[in-house]
Coordinates of C-alpha atoms and ligand atoms in Angstrom, one line a residue:
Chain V
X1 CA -102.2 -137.4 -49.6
X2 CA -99.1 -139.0 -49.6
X3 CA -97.6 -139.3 -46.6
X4 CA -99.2 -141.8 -43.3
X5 CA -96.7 -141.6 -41.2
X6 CA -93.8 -140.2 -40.3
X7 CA -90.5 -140.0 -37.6
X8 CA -91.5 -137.6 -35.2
X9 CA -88.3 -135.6 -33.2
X10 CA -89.9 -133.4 -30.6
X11 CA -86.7 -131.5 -29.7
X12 CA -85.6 -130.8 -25.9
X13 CA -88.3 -127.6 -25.6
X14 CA -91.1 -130.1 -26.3
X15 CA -92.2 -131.3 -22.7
X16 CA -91.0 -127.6 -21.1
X17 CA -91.4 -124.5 -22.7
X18 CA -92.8 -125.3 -25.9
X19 CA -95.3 -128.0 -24.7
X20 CA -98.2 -125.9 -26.7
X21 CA -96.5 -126.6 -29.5
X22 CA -95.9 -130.2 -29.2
X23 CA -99.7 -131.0 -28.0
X24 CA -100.6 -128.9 -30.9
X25 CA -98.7 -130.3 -33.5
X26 CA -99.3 -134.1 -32.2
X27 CA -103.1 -133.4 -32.2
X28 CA -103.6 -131.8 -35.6
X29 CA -101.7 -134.8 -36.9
X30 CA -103.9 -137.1 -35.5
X31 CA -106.6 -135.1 -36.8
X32 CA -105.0 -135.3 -40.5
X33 CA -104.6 -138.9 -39.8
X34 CA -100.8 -138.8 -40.1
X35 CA -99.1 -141.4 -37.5
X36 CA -96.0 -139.9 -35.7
X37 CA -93.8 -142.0 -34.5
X38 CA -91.1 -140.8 -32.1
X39 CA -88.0 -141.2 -32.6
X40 CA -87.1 -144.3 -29.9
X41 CA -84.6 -142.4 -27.1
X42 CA -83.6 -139.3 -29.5
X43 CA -80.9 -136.9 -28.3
X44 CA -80.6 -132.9 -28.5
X45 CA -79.8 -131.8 -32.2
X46 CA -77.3 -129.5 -30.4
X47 CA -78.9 -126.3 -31.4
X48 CA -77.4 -123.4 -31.4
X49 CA -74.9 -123.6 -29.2
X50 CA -72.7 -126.2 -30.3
X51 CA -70.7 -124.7 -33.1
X52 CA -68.5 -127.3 -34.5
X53 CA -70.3 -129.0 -37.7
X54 CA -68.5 -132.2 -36.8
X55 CA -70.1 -132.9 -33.3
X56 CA -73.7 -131.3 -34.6
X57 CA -73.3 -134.1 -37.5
X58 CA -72.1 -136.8 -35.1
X59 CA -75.0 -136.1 -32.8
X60 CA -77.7 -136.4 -35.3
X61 CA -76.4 -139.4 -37.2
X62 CA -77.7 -140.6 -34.2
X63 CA -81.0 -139.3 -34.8
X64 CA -81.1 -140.0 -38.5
X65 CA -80.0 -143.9 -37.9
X66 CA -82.7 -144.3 -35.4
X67 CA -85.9 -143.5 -38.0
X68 CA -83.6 -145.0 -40.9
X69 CA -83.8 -148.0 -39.1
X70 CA -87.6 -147.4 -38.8
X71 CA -87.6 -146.8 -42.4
X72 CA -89.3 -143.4 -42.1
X73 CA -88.7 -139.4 -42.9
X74 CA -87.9 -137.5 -39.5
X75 CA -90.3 -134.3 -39.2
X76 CA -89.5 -131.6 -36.3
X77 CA -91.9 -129.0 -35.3
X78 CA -88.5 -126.8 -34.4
X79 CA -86.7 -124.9 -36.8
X80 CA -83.3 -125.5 -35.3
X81 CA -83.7 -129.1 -35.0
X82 CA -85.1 -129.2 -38.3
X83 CA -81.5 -126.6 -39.7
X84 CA -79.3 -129.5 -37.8
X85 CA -81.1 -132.4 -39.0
X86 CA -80.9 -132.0 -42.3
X87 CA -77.7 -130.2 -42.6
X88 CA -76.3 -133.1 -40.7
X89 CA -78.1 -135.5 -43.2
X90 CA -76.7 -133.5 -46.4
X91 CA -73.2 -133.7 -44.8
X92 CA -73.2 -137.8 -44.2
X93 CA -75.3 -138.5 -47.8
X94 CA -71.8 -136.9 -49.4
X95 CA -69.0 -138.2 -47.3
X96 CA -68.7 -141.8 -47.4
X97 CA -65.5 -141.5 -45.2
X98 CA -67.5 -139.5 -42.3
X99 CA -70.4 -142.3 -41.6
X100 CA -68.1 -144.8 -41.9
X101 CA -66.0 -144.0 -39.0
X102 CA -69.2 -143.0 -37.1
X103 CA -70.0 -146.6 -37.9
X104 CA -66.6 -147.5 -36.3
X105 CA -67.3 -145.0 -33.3
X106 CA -70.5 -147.4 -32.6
X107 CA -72.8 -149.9 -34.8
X108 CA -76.0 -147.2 -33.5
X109 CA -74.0 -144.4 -35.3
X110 CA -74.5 -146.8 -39.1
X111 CA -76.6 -144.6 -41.4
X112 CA -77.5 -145.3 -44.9
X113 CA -78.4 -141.7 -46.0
X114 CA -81.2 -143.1 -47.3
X115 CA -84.0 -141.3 -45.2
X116 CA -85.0 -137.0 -45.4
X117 CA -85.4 -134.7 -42.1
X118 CA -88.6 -132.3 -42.5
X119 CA -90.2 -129.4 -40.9
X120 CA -93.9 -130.0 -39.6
X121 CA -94.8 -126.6 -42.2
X122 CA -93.8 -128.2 -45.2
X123 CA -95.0 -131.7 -44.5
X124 CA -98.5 -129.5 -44.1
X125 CA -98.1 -127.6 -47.1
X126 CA -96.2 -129.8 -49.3
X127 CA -96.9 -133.4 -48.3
X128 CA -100.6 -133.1 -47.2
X129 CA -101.5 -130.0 -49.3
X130 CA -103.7 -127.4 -49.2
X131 CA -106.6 -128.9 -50.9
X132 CA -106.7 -131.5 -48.3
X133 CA -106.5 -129.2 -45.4
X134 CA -108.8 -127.1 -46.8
X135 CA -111.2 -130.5 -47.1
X136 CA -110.7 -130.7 -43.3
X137 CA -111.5 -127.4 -42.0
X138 CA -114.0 -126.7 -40.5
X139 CA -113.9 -123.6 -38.3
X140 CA -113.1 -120.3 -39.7
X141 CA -110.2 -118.9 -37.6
X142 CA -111.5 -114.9 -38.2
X143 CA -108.1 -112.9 -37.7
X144 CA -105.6 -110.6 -38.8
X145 CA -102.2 -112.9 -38.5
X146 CA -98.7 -111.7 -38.9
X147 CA -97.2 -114.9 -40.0
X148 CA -93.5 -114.6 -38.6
X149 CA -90.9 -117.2 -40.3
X150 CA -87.6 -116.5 -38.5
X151 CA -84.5 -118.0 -39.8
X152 CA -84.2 -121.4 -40.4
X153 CA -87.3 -121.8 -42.9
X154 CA -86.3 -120.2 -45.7
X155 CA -82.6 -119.7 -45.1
X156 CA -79.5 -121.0 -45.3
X157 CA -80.1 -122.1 -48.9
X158 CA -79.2 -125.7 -49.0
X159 CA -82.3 -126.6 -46.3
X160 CA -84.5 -123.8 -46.3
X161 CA -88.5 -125.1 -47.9
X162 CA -89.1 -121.1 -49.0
X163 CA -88.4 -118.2 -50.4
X164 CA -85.4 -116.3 -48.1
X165 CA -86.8 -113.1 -49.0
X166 CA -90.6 -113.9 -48.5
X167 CA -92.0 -116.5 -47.8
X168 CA -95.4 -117.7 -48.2
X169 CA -96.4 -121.2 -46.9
X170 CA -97.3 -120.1 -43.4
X171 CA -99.1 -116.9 -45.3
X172 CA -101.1 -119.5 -47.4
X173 CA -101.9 -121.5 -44.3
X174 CA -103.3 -118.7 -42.3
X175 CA -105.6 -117.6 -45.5
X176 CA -106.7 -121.3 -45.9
X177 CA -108.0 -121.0 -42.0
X178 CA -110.0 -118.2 -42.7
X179 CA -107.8 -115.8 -41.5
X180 CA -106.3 -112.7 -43.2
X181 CA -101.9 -111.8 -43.1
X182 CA -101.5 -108.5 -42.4
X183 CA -98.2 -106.7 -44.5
X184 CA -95.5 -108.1 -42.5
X185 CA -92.8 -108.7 -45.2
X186 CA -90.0 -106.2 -44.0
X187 CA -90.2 -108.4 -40.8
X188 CA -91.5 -112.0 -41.0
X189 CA -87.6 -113.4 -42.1
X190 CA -86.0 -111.2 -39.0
X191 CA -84.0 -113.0 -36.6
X192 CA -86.1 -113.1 -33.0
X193 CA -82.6 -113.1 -31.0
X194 CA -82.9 -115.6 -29.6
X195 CA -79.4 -116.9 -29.8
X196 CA -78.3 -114.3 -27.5
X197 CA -81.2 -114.4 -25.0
X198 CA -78.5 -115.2 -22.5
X199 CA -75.2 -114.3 -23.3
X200 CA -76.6 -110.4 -24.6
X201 CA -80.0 -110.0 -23.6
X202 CA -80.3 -106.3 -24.4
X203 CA -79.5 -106.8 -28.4
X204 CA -82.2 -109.6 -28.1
X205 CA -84.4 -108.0 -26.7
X206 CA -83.9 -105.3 -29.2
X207 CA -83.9 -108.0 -32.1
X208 CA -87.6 -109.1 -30.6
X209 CA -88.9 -105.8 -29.8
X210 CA -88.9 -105.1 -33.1
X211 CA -91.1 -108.4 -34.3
X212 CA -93.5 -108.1 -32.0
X213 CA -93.6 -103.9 -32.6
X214 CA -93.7 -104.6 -36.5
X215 CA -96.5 -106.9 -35.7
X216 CA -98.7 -104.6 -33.7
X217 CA -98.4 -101.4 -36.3
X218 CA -99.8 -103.5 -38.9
X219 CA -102.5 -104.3 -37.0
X220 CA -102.3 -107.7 -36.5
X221 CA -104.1 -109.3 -33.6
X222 CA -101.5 -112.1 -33.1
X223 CA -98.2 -113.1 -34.4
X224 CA -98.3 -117.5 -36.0
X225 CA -94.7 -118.7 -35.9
X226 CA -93.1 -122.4 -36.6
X227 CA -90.2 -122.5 -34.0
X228 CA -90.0 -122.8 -30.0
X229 CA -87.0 -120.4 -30.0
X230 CA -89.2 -118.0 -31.4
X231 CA -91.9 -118.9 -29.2
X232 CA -89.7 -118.6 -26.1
X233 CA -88.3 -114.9 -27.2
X234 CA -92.0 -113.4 -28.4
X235 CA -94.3 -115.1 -26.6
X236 CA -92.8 -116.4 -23.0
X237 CA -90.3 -113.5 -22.7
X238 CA -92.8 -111.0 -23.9
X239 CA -93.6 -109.7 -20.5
X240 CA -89.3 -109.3 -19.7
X241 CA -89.3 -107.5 -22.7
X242 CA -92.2 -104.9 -21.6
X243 CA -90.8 -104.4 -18.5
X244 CA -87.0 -104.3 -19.3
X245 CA -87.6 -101.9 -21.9
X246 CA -90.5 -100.1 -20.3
X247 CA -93.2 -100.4 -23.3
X248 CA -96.3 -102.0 -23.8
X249 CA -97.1 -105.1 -26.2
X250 CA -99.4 -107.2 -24.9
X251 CA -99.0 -109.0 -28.6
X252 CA -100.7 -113.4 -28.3
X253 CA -98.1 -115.5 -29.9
X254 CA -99.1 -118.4 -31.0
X255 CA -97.7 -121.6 -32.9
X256 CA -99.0 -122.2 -36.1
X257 CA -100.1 -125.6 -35.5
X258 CA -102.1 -124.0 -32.5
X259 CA -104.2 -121.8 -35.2
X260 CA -105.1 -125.0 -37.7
X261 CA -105.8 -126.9 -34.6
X262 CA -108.6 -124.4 -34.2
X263 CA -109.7 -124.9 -37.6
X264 CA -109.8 -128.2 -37.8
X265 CA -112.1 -128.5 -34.6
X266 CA -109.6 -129.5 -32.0
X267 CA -110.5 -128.1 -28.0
X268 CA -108.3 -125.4 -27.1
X269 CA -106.7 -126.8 -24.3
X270 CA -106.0 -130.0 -26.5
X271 CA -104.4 -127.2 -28.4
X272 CA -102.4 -125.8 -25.5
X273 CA -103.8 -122.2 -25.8
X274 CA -103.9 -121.9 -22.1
X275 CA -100.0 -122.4 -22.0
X276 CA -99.1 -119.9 -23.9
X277 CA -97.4 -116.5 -21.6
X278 CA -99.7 -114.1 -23.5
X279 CA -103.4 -114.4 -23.3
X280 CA -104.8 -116.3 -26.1
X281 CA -108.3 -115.9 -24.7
X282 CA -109.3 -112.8 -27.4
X283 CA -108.1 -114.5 -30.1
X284 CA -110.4 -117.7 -29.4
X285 CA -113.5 -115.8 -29.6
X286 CA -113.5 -114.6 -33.0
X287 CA -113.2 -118.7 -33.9
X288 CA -116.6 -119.5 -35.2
Chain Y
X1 CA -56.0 -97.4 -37.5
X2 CA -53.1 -97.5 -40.6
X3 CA -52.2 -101.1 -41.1
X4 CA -49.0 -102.5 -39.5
X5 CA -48.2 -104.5 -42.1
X6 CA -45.0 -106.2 -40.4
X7 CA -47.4 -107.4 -37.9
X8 CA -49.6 -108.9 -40.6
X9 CA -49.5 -113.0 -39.7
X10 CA -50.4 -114.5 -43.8
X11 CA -51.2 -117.8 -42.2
X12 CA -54.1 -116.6 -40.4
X13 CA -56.3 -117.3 -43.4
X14 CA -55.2 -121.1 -43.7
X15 CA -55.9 -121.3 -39.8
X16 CA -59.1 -120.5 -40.4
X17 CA -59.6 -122.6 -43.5
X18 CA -59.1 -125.6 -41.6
X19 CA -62.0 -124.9 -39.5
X20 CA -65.5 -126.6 -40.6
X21 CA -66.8 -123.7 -41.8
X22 CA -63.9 -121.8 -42.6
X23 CA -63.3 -122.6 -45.6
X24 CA -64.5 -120.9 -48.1
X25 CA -63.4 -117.1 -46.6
X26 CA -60.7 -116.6 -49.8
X27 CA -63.9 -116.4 -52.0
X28 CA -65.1 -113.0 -50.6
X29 CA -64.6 -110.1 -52.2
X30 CA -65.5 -107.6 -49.9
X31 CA -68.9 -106.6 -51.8
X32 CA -70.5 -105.7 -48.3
X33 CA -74.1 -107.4 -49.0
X34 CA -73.4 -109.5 -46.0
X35 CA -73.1 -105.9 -43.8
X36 CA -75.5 -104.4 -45.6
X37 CA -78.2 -106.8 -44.6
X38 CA -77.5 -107.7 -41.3
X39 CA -79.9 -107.3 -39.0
X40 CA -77.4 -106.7 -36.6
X41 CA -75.9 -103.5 -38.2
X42 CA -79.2 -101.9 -36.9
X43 CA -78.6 -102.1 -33.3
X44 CA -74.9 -102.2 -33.0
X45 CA -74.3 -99.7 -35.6
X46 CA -70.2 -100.6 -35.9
X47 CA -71.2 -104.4 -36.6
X48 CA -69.7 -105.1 -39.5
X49 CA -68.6 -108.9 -41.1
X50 CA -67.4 -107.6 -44.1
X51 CA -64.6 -105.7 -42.6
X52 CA -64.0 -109.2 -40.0
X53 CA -63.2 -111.0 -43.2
X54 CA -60.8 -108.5 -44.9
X55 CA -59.2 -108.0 -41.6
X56 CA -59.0 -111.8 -41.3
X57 CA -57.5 -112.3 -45.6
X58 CA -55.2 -109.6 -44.8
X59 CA -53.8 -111.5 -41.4
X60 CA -54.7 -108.8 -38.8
X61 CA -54.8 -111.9 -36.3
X62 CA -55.1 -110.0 -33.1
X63 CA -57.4 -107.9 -34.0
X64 CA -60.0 -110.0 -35.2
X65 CA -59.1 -112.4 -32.3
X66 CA -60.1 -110.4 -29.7
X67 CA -62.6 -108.1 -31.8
X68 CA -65.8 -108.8 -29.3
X69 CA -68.1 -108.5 -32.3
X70 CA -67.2 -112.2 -33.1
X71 CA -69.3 -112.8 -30.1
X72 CA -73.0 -111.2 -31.0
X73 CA -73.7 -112.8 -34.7
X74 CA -77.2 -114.4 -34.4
X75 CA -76.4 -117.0 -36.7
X76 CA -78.9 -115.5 -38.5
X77 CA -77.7 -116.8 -41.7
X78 CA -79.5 -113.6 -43.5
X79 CA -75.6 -113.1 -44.7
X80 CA -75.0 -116.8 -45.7
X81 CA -78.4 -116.8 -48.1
X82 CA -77.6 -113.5 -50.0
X83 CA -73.8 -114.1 -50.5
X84 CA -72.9 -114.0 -54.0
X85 CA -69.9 -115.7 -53.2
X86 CA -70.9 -118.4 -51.2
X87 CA -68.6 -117.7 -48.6
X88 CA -70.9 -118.9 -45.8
X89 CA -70.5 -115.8 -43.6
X90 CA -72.5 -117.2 -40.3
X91 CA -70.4 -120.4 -40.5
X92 CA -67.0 -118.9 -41.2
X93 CA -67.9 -116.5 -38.2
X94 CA -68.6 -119.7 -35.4
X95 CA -64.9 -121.0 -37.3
X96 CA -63.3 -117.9 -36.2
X97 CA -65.0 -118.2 -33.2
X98 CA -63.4 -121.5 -32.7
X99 CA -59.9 -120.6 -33.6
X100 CA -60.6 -117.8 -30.6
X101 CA -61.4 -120.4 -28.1
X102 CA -58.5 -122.3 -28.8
X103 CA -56.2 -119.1 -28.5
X104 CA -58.0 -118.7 -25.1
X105 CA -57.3 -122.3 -24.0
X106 CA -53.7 -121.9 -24.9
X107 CA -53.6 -118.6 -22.9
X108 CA -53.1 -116.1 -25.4
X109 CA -56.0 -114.2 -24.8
X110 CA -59.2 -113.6 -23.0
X111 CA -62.4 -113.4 -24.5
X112 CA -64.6 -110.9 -22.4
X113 CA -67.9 -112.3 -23.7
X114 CA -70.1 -115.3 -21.9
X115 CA -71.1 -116.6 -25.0
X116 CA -68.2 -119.5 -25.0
X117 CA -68.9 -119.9 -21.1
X118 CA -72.2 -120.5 -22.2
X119 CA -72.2 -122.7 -25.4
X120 CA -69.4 -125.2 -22.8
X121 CA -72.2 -125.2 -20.3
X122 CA -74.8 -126.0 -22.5
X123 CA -72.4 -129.0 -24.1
X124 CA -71.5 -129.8 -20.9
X125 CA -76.1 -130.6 -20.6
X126 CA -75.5 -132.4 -23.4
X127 CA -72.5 -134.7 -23.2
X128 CA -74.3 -135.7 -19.4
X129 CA -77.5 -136.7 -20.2
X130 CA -77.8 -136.7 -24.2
X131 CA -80.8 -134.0 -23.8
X132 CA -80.5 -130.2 -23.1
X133 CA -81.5 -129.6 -19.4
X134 CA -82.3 -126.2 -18.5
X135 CA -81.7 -125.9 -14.9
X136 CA -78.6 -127.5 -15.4
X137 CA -77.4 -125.4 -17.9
X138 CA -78.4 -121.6 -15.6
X139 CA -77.1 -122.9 -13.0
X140 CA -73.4 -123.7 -14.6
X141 CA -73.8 -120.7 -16.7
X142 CA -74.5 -118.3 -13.5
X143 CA -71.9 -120.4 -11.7
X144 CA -69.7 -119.5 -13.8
X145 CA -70.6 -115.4 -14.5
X146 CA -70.2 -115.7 -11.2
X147 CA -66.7 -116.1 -11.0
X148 CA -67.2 -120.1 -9.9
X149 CA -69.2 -119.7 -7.1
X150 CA -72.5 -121.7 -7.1
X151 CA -74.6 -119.6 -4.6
X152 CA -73.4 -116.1 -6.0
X153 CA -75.1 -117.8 -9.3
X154 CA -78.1 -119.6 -8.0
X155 CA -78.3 -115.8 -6.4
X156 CA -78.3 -113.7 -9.6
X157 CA -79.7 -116.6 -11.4
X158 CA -82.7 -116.3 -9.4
X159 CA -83.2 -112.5 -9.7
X160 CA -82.8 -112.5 -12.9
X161 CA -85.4 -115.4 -13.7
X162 CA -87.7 -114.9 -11.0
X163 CA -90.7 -113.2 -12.9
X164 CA -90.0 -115.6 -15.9
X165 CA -90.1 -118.5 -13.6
X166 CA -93.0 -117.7 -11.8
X167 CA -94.6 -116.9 -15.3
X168 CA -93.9 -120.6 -16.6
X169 CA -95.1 -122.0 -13.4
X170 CA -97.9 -120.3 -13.7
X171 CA -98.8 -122.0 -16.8
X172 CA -97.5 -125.6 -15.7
X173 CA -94.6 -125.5 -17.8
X174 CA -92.5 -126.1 -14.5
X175 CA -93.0 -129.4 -13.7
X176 CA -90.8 -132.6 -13.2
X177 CA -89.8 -132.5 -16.5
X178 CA -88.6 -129.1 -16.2
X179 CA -86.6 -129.6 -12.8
X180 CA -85.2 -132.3 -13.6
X181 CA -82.5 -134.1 -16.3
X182 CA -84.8 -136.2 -19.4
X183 CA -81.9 -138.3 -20.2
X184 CA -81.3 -140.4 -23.3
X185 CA -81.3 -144.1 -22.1
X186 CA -78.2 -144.8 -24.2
X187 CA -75.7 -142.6 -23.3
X188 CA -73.0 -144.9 -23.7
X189 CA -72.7 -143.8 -27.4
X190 CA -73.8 -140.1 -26.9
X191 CA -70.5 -140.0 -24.4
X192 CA -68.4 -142.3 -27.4
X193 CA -69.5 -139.0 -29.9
X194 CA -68.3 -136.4 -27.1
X195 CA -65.0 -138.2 -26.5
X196 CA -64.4 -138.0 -30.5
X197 CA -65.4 -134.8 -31.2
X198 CA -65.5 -132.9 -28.4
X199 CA -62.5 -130.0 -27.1
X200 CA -64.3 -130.7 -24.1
Ligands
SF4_1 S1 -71.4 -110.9 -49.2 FE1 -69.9 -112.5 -49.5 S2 -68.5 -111.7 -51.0 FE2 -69.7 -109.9 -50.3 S3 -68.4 -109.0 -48.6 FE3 -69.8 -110.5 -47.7 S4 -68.6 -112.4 -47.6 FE4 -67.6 -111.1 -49.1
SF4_2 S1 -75.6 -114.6 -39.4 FE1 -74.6 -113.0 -38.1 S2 -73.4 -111.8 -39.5 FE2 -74.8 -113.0 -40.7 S3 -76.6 -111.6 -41.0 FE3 -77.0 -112.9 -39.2 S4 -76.2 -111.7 -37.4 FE4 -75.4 -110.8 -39.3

């Protein structure tokens, strides 16, 4: 195993809404006996909403500086952050002209490009590897898993860590746990809407509808995803969507560092399975 | 619709190409796989970003302007990754986006959607306290569906949240954290990077 330690950039979800996945991801790291540092007084990644590349670059030279200055790789458990990140870091590695007068803005803007930003899935399945996961397990996590990778992992090209069309590392994890994919290819790239959960809630609704639909006729007794936009549109809008829409679901959500948590041993509630909006408490019991 | 071609404005294209974003839209041409895989096109059946571009190489400025598709992309990037023109589709569509805020600012034309109300608001979180704060950001959003009244918003900001609220209560994702601002202790410099690139 290569990698010890590591920057660690929660993203503004992490202490709110997505708290599961932030006590999950921290604890299976511990487990692996990878350190995360955080990133000293980080600031939003700007996510979707700010659309000018410029100010999305500015604010995470910010970021980027702060763990260059630590001397480590930043790793996000949030897809977003993770897109911005290292778009932002592509952007000042090739224009010499942009970090310098970021360095003129402020001495705290002055980054190197010397440093990478990472998404918690492929430090797992890249950095760590399977074999040494594998070594670690010990609990087989029994279930059928529709392994849902949204946008930002394998697309756009210049940041995505997998295949645009299908994926697999979140696939290999589950199988690696003990757990089976169900056939979820025609969805497990679709957008969750998530981007227009406020401004047009009726086309994201429709857009996560049909995730968490796709999910349930293949048979799958809960959907593993890698992002807290996700999370927050499948999981902890779930019920809105049931009841806006009048259908039933009733589909557990969980992250994906939730699920290796399991098989590595962790408690549940270490794991934040009691946050999550759907019931999780089905899905423990076939954890043996 | 037949083409008005004496209302065509050629330097529409160039606008856009001096967006970040922008510029690579003279590289299309107009294969469709960008419609054709939208995930979009499957809910709102007229969706349709091939057509934005040609509309937008051939100068219809207006109409692409206030065409309130511009508003509804996911930023997906579905589009951007199958391109075989690397035209960067999702980005070229936030540039366009941007030229239509500026038209709006100048007071040539209003954009009917809340999407810019909302992305200002959540900049607004932003350049404040350095983090994105929730509350902050539904109430100025609401506030401002609301016509610019702050209990009109905090009322239909309330109905419309109040089984999801209760929901994340419920599972203690409501605490102090969630009330109220986390704030970046240095936000001297995040307010240096609003003032330079910031519209504001
Ligand atoms: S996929 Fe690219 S080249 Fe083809 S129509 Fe869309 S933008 Fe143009
Ligand atoms: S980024 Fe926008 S236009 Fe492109 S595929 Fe996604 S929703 Fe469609």
């Amino acid at each position: 195993m290569s990698v010890t330690k590591l920057a660690y950039y929660p993203g503004c979800p992490s202490e709110t809404t997505a708290m599961e996945q932030e006590m999950s991801t921290k604890a299976v790291f511990e487990k692996l006996g990878v350190e995360l540092v955080e990133v000293e007084d980080w600031n939003c990644c700007g996510a979707a909403e700010i659309e000018d590349p410029k100010l999305v670059h500015a604010l995470n030279a910010r970021n980027l500086a702060i763990a260059e200055r630590a001397g480590l790789d930043i790793v996000t458990p949030c897809s977003i952050c993770y897109y911005n990140l290292e778009r932002a870091n592509r952007a000042l590695q090739e224009d010499e002209g942009f970090r310098a007068k970021l360095r003129g803005i402020d001495p705290s803007l002055e980054y190197k490009g010397t440093i990478k930003a990472r998404h918690i899935l492929d430090i797992l399945m890249n950095e760590i590897g399977e074999a040494e996961l594998s070594s670690k397990v010990v609990k087989k996590v029994n279930l059928k898993v529709a392994p849902y990778y949204g946008c930002y992992i394998g697309r756009p090209p210049t940041t995505a860590f997998d295949d645009p069309d299908d994926p697999v590392l979140m696939d290999k994890l589950v199988e690696l746990i003990g757990g089976e994919c169900v056939p979820f290819s025609q969805t497990k790239t679709l957008c969750c809407g998530g981007p227009l959960m406020m401004t047009r809630a009726d086309i994201a609704f429709a857009m996560a509808r049909k995730v968490l639909e796709a999910a349930k006729n293949a048979g799958a007794d809960c959907v593993a995803l890698a992002c807290p936009l996700c999370g927050m549109m499948l999981d902890a809008k779930q019920p809105d969507i049931e009841a806006e829409l009048g259908i039933s679901i009733g589909m557990p959500v969980v992250y994906i560092t939730q699920l290796l948590g399991l098989a590595l041993g962790i408690e549940p509630n270490k794991l934040g399975l009691n946050k999550n909006a759907v019931e999780t408490k089905e899905i423990l019991g076939r954890v043996k | 619709m037949a083409i008005k071609t004496w209302e065509l404005d050629s330097g529409f294209k160039d606008e856009i190409m001096s967006e970040p974003g922008g510029e690579n839209l003279t590289k299309c041409f107009q294969c469709s796989t960008c419609t054709l895989g939208c995930p979009l096109t499957e809910i709102v059946a007229t969706y349709n970003p091939r057509k934005i571009i040609q509309m937008s190489l051939l100068g219809m400025r207006d109409e692409v302007l206030s065409n309130p598709d511009l508003w509804i992309c996911l930023i997906c990037q579905t589009c951007t990754a199958r391109c075989p023109q690397d035209v960067r589709i999702a980005d070229l569509l936030s540039a366009i986006r941007r030229v239509a805020e500026k038209e709006e600012k100048a007071g040539r034309l209003k954009i009917e959607s809340h999407r810019p109300l909302f992305d200002k608001a959540f900049e607004h979180q932003l350049a404040k306290y350095g983090r994105l704060y929730d509350m902050g950001l539904a109430m100025e959003y609401y506030k401002g569906k609301e016509g610019g009244s702050f209990f009109k918003g905090l009322l239909t900001m309330s109905k419309d949240y109040k089984d999801f609220g209760m929901r994340m209560f419920k599972k203690g994702k409501m605490g102090p954290k969630a009330m109220f601002p986390e704030k970046v202790k240095d936000r001297a410099v995040v307010k240096k990077i609003f003032a330079e690139f910031s519209e504001g």
